[in-house]
Coordinates of N, CA and C in Angstrom, one line a residue:
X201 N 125.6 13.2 134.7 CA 125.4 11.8 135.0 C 124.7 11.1 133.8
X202 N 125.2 9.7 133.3 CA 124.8 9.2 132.6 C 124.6 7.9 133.1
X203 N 123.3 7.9 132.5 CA 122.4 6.2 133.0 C 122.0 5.5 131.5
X204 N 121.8 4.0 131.8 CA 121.0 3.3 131.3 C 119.5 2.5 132.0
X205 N 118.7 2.9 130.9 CA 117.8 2.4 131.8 C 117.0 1.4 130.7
X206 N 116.4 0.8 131.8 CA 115.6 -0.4 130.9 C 114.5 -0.7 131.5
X207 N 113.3 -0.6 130.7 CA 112.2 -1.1 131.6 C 111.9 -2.2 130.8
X208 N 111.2 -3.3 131.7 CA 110.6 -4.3 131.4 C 109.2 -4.4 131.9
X209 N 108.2 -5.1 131.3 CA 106.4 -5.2 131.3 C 106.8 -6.1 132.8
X210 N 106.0 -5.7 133.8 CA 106.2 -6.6 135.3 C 105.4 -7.7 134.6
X211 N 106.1 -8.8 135.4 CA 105.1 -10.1 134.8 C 104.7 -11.0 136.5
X212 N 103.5 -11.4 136.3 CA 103.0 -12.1 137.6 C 103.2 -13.8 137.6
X213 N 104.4 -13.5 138.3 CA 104.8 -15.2 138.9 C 105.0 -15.2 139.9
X214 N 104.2 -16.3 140.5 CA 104.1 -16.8 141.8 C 105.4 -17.6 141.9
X215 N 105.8 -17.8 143.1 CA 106.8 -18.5 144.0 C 106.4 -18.9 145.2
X216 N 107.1 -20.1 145.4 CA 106.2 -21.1 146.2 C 106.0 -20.1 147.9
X217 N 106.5 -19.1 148.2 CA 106.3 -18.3 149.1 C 105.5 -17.2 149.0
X218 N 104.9 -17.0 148.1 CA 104.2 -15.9 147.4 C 102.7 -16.1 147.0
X219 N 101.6 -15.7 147.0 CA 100.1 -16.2 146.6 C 100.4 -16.1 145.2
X220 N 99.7 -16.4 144.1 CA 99.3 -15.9 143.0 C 99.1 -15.0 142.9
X221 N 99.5 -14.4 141.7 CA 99.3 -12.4 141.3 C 99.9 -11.6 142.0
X222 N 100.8 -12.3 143.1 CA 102.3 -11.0 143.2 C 103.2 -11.2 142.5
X223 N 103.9 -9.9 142.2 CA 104.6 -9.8 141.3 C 105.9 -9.7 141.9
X224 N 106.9 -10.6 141.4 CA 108.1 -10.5 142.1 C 109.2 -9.2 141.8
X225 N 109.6 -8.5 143.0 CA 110.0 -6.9 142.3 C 111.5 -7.5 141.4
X226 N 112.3 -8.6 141.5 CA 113.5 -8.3 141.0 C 113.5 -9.8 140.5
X227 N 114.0 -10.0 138.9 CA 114.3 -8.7 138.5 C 113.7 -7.6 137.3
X228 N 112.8 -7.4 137.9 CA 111.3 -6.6 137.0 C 111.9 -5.6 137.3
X229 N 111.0 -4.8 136.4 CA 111.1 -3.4 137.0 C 112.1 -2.4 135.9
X230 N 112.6 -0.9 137.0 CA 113.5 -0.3 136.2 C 114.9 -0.3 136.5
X231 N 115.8 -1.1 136.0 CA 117.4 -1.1 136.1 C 117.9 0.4 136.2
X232 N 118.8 0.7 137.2 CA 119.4 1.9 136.3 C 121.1 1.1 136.3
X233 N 121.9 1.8 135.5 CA 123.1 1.6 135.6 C 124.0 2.8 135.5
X234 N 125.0 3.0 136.5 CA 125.7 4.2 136.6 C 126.6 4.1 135.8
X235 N 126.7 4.5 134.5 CA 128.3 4.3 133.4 C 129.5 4.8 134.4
X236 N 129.4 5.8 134.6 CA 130.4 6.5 135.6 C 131.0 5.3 136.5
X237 N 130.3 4.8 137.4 CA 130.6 4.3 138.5 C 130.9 2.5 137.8
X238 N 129.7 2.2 137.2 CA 130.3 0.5 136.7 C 130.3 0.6 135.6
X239 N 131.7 1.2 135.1 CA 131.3 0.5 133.7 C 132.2 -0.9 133.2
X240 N 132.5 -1.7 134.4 CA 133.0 -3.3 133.9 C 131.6 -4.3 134.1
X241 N 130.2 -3.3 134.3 CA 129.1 -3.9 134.3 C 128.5 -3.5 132.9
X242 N 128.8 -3.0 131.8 CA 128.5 -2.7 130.7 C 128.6 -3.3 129.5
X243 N 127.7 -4.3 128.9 CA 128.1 -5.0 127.7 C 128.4 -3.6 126.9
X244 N 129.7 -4.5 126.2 CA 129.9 -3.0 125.2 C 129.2 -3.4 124.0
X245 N 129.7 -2.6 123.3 CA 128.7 -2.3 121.8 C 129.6 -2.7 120.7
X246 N 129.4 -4.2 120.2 CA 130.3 -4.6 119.3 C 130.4 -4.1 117.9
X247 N 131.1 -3.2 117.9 CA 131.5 -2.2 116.3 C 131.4 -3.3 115.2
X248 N 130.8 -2.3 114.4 CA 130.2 -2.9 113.2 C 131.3 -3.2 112.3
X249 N 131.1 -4.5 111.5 CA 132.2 -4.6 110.6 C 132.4 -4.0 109.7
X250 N 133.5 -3.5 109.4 CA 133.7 -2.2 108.4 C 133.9 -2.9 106.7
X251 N 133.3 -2.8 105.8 CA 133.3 -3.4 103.9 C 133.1 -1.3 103.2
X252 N 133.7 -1.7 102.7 CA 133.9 -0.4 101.5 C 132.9 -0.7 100.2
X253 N 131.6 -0.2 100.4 CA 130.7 -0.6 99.6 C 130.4 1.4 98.8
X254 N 130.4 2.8 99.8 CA 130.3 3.6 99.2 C 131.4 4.8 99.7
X255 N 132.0 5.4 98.1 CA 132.6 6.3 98.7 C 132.7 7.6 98.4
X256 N 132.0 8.5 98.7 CA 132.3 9.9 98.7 C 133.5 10.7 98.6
X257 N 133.7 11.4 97.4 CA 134.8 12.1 97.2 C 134.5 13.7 97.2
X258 N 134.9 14.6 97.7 CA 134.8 15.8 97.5 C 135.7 17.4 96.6
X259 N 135.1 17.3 95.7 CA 136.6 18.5 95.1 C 136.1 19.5 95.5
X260 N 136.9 20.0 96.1 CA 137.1 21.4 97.1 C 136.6 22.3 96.1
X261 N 135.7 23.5 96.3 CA 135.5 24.4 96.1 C 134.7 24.3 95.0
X262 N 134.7 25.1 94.1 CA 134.0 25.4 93.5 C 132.6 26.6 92.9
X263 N 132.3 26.9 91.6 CA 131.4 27.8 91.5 C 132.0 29.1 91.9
X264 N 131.4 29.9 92.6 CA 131.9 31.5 92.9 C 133.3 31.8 94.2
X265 N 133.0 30.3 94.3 CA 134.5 29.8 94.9 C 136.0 28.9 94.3
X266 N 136.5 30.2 93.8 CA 137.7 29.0 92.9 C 138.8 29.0 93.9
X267 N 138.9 28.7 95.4 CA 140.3 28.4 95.8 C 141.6 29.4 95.6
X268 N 142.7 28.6 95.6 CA 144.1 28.9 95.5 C 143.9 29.2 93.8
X269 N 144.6 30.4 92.9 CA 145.0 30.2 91.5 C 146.4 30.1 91.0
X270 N 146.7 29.1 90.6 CA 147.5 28.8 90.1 C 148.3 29.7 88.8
X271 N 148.6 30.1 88.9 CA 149.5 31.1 87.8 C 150.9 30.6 86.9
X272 N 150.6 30.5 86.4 CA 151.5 29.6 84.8 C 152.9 30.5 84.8
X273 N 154.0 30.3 85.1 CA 155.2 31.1 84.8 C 155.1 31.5 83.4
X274 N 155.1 31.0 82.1 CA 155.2 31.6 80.9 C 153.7 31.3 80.2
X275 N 153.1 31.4 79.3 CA 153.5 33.1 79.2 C 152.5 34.1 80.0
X276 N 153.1 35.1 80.3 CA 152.5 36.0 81.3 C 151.1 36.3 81.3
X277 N 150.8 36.1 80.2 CA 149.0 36.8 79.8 C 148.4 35.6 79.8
X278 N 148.9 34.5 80.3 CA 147.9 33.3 80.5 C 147.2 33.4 81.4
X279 N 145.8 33.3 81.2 CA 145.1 32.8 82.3 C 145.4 32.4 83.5
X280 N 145.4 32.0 85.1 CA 145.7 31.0 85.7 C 144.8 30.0 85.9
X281 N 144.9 28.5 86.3 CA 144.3 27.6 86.4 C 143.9 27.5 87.9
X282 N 142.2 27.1 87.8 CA 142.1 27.6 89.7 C 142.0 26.1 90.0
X283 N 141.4 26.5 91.4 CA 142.0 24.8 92.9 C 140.5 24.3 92.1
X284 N 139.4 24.6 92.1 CA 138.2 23.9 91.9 C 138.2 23.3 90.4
X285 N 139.1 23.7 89.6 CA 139.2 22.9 88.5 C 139.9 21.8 88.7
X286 N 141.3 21.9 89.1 CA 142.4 20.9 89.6 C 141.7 19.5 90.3
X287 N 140.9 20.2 91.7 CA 140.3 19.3 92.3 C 139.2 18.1 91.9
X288 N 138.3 19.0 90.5 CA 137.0 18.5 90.0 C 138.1 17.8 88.9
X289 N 138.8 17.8 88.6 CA 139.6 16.7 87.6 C 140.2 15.4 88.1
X290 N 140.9 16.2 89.4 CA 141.3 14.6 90.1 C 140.5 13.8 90.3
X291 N 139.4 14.3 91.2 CA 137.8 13.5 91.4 C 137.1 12.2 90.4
X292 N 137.5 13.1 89.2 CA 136.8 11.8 88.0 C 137.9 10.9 88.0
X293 N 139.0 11.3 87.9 CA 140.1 10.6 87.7 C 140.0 9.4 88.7
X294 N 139.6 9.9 90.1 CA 140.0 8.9 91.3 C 138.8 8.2 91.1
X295 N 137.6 8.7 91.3 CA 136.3 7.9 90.9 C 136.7 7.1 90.0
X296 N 136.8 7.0 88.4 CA 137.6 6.2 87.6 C 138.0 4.9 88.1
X297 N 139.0 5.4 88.6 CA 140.2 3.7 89.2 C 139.8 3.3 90.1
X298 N 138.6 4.2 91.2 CA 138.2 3.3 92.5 C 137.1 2.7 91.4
X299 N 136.9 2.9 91.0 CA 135.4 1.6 90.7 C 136.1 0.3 89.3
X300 N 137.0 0.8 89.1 CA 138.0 -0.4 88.1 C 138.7 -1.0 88.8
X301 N 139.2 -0.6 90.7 CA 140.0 -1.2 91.0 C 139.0 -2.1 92.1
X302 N 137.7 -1.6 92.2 CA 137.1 -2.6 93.6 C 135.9 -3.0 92.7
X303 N 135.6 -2.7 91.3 CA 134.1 -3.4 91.2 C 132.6 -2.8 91.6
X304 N 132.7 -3.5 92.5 CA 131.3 -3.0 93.0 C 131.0 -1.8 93.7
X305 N 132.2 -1.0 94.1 CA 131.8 0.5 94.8 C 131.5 1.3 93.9
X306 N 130.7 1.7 95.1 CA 129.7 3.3 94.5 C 130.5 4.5 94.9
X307 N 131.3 5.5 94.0 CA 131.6 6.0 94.2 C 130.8 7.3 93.9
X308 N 130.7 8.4 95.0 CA 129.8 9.4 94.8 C 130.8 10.7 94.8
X309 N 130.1 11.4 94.0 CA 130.7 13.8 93.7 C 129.8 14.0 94.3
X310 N 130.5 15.1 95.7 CA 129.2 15.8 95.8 C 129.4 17.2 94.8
X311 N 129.9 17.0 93.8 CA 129.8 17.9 92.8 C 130.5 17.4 91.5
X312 N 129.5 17.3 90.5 CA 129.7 16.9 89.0 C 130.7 18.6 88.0
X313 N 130.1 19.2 88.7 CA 130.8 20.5 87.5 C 130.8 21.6 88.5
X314 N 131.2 22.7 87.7 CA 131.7 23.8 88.4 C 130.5 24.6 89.1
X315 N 129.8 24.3 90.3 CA 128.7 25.0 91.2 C 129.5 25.0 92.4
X316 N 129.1 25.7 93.1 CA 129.3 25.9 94.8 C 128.6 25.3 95.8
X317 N 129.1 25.0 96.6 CA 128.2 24.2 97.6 C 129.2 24.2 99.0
X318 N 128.1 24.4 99.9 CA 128.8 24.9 101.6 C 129.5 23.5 101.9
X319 N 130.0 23.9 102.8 CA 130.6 22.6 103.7 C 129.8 21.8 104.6
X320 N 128.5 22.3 104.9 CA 127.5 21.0 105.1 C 126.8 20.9 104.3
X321 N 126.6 21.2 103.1 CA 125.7 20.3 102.1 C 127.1 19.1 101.4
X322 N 128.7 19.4 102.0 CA 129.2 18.4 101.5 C 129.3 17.1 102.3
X323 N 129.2 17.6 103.4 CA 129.2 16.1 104.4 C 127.4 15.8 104.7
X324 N 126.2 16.6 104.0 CA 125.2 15.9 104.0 C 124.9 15.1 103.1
X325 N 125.9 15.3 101.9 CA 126.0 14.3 100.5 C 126.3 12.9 101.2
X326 N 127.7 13.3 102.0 CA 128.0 11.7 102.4 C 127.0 11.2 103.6
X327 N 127.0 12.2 104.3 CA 125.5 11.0 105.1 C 124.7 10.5 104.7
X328 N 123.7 11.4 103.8 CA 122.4 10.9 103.4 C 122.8 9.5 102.4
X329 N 124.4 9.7 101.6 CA 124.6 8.3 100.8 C 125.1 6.8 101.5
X330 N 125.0 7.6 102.9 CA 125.9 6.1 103.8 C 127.0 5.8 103.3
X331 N 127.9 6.8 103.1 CA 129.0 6.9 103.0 C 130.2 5.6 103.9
X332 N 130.9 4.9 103.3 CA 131.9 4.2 103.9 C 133.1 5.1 105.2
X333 N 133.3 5.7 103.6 CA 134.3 6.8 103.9 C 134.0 8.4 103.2
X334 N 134.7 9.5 103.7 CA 134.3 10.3 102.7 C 136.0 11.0 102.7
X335 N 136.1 11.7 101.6 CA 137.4 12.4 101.2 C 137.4 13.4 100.4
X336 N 137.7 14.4 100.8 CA 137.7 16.1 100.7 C 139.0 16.3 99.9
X337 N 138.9 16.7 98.9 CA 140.5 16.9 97.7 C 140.8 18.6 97.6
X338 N 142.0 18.9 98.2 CA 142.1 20.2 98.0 C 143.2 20.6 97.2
X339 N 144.0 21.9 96.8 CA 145.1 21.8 96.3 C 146.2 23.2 96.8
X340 N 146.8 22.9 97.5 CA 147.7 24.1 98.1 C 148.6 25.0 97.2
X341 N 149.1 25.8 97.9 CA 150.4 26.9 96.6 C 151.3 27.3 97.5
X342 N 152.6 27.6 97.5 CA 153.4 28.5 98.2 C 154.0 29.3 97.0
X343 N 154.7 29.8 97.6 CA 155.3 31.6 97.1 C 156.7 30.6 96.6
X344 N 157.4 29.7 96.7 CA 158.8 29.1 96.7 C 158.9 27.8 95.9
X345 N 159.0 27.7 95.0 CA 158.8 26.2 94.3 C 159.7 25.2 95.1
X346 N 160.6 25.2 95.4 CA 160.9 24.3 96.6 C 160.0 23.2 97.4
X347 N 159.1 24.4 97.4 CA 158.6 23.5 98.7 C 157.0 22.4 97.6
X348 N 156.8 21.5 98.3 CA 156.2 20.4 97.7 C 155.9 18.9 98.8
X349 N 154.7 18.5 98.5 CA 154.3 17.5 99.2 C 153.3 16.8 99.4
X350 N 152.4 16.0 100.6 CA 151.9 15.5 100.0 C 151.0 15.5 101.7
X351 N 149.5 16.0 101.8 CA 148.8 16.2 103.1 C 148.0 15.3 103.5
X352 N 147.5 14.8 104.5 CA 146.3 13.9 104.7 C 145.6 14.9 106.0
X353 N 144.7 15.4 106.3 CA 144.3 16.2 107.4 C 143.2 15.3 108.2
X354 N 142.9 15.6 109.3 CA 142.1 14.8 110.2 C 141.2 16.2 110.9
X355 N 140.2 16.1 111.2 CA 139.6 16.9 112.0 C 140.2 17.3 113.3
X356 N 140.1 18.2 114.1 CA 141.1 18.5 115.1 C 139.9 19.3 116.1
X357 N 139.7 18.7 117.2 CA 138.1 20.1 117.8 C 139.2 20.7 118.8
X358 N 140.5 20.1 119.3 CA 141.3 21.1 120.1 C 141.3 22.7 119.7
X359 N 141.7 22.2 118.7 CA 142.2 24.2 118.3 C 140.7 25.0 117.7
X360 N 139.5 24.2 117.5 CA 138.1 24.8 117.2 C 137.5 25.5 118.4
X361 N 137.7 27.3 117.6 CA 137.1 28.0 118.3 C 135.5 28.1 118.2
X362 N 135.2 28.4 120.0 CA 133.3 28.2 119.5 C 132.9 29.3 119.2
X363 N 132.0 29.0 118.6 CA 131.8 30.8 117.6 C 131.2 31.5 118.3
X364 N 130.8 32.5 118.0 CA 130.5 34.1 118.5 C 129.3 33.2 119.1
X365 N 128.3 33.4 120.4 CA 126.9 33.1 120.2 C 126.9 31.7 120.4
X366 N 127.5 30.7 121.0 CA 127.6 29.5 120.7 C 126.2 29.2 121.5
X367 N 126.3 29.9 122.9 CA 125.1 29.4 123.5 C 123.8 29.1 123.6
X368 N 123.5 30.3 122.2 CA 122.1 30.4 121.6 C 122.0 29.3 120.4
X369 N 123.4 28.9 120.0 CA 123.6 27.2 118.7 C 122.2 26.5 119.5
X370 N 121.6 26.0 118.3 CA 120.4 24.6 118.3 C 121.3 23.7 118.5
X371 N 120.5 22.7 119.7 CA 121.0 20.9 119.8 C 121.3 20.2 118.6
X372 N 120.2 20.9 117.5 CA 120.8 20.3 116.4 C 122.6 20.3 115.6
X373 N 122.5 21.6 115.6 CA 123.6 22.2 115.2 C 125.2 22.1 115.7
X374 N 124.6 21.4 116.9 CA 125.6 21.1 117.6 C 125.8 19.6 117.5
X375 N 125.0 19.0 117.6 CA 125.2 17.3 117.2 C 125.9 17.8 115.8
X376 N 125.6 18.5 114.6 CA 126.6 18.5 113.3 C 127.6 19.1 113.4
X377 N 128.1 20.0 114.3 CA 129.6 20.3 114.4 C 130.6 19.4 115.2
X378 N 129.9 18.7 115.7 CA 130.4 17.7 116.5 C 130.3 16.3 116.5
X379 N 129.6 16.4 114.9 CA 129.6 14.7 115.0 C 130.9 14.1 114.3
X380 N 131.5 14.4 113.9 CA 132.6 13.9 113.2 C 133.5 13.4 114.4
X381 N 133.3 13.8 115.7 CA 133.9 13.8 116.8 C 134.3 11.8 117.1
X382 N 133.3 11.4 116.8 CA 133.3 9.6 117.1 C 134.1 9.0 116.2
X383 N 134.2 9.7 115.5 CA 135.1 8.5 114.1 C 136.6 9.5 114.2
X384 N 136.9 10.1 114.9 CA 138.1 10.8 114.6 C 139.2 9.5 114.9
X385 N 139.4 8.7 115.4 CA 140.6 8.1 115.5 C 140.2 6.6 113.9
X386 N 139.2 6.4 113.8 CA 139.1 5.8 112.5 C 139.5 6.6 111.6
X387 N 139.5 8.2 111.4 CA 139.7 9.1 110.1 C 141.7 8.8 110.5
X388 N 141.9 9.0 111.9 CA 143.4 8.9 111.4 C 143.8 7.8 111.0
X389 N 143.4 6.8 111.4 CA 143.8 4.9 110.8 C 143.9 5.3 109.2
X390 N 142.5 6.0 108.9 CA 142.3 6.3 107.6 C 143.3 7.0 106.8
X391 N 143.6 7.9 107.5 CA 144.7 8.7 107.3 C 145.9 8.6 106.7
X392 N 146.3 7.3 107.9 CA 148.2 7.1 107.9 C 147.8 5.4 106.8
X393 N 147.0 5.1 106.3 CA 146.9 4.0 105.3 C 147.2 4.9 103.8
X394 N 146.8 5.9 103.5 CA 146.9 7.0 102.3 C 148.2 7.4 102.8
X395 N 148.5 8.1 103.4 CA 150.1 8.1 103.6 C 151.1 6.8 103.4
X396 N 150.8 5.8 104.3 CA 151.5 4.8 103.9 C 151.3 4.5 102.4
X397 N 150.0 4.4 101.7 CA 150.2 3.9 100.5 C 151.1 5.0 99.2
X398 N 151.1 6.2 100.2 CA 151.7 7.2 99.1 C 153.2 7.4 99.1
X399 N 153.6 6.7 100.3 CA 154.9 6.6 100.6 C 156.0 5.7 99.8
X400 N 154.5 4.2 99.6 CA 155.4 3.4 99.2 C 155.4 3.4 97.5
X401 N 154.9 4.6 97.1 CA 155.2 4.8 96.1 C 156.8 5.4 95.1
X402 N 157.1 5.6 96.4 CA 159.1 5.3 96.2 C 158.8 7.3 95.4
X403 N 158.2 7.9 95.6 CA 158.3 9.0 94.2 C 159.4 9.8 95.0
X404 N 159.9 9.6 96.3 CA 161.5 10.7 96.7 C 160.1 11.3 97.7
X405 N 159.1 11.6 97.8 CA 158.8 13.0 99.1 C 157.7 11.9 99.8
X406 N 157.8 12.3 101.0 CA 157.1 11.8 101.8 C 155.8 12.5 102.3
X407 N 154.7 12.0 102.6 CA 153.5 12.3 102.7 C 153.5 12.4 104.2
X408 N 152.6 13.6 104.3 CA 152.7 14.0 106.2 C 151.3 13.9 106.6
X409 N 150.9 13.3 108.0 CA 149.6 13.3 108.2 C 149.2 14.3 109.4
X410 N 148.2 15.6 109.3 CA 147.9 16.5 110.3 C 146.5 16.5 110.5
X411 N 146.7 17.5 111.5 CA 145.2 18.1 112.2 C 144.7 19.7 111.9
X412 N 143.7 19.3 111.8 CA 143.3 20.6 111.9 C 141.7 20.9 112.0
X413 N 141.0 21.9 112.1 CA 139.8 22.4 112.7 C 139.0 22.7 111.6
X414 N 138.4 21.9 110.5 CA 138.4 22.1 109.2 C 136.9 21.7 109.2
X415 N 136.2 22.7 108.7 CA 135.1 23.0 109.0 C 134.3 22.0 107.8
X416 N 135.1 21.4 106.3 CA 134.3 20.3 105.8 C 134.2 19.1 106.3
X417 N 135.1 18.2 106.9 CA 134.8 17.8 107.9 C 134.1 17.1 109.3
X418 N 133.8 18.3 109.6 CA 133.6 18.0 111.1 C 131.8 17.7 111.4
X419 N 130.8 17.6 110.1 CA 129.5 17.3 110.1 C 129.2 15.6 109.3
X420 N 130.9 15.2 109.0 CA 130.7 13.7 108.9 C 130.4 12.6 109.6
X421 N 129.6 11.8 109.0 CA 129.4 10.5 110.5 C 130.2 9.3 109.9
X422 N 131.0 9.2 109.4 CA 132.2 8.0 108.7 C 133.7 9.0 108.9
X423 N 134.6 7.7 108.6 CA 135.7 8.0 108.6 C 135.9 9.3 107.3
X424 N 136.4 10.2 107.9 CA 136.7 11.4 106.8 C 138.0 12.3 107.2
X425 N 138.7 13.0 105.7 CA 140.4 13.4 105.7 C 139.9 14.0 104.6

């Protein structure tokens, strides 16, 4: 059961039926309100206007975590090029044009060079910066050159299994795996706008928008993909 409640200081007004210094019980006192039961008695909570003032970008991986490696067809003794380089390149790149293309945004890395860092020290970058938005850059591989494209992912808590021990999880812990949970339908808006904008870039492949249980993610409190 979920209530609101409200207390107010009782204040002593007389009414022409009443002596001085009674206090009239209503409407003093403690309101409850049953959300369950009235909620067409509920001012709602007018959402805040949304301005793109900061934006968090994330390049996947990194440090003692290089991702997917990329392996060079010719020549064979090349090195391959890993996902945390790929990713930490596009980042400056995107950072770059978002701040040439809007001005005044702050665009933030929660990683400058090649270190590691967990998946909630990457969505505590965007909280603690008041992030607008935040955006997680990864880079995939298949076994088939053929295949090619272009992903937007969304948090998904359907298919998130609770971990071993969940019951002994801190309140805390739990408010962070589950806060990304309030902005999920803003992260898809967010979503199918990067798809739309990548579509209409005419390049022949079309951009797909999914779900998934993606553990950078899901400790965001802004729209995040």
């Amino acid at each position: 059961d979920v209530y609101n409640k409200v207390e107010a200081v009782p204040t002593a007004i007389p009414t022409p039926h009443q002596p001085e210094g009674t206090i009239t019980p209503e409407p003093w006192g403690i309101k409850e309100i049953d959300l369950t039961q009235e909620p067409g008695q509920i001012s709602p909570t007018l959402p805040r206007k949304f301005s793109l003032r900061t934006i968090v970008i994330d390049p996947g991986h990194g440090g003692s975590d290089p991702g997917i490696t990329i392996s060079p067809p010719t020549p064979p003794d090349k090195p391959g090029v890993f996902e945390k380089d790929i990713t930490l390149n596009i980042a400056r790149l995107l950072a770059t044009t978002l701040k040439q293309r809007f001005g005044g945004v702050r665009v933030v890395l929660t990683r400058e060079g090649d270190n590691f860092i967990s998946g909630e020290e990457r969505t505590t970058i965007a909280n603690n910066n008041r992030a607008d938005v935040f955006l997680s850059l990864h880079v995939n591989k298949a076994a088939s050159s053929a295949v090619s494209g272009f992903e937007v992912y969304v948090m998904d808590y359907g298919s998130l299994d609770l971990p071993e021990g969940y019951q002994e999880v801190s309140a805390q812990s739990q408010l962070l795996d589950y806060a990304q949970a309030k902005y999920v339908e803003s992260s898809k808006l967010f979503a199918q706008q990067i798809v739309s904008a990548y579509d209409a870039r005419n390049t022949g492949r079309k951009g797909t928008l999914k779900n998934a249980p993606l553990f950078t993610l899901k400790g965001a409190t802004m729209p995040a993909v």
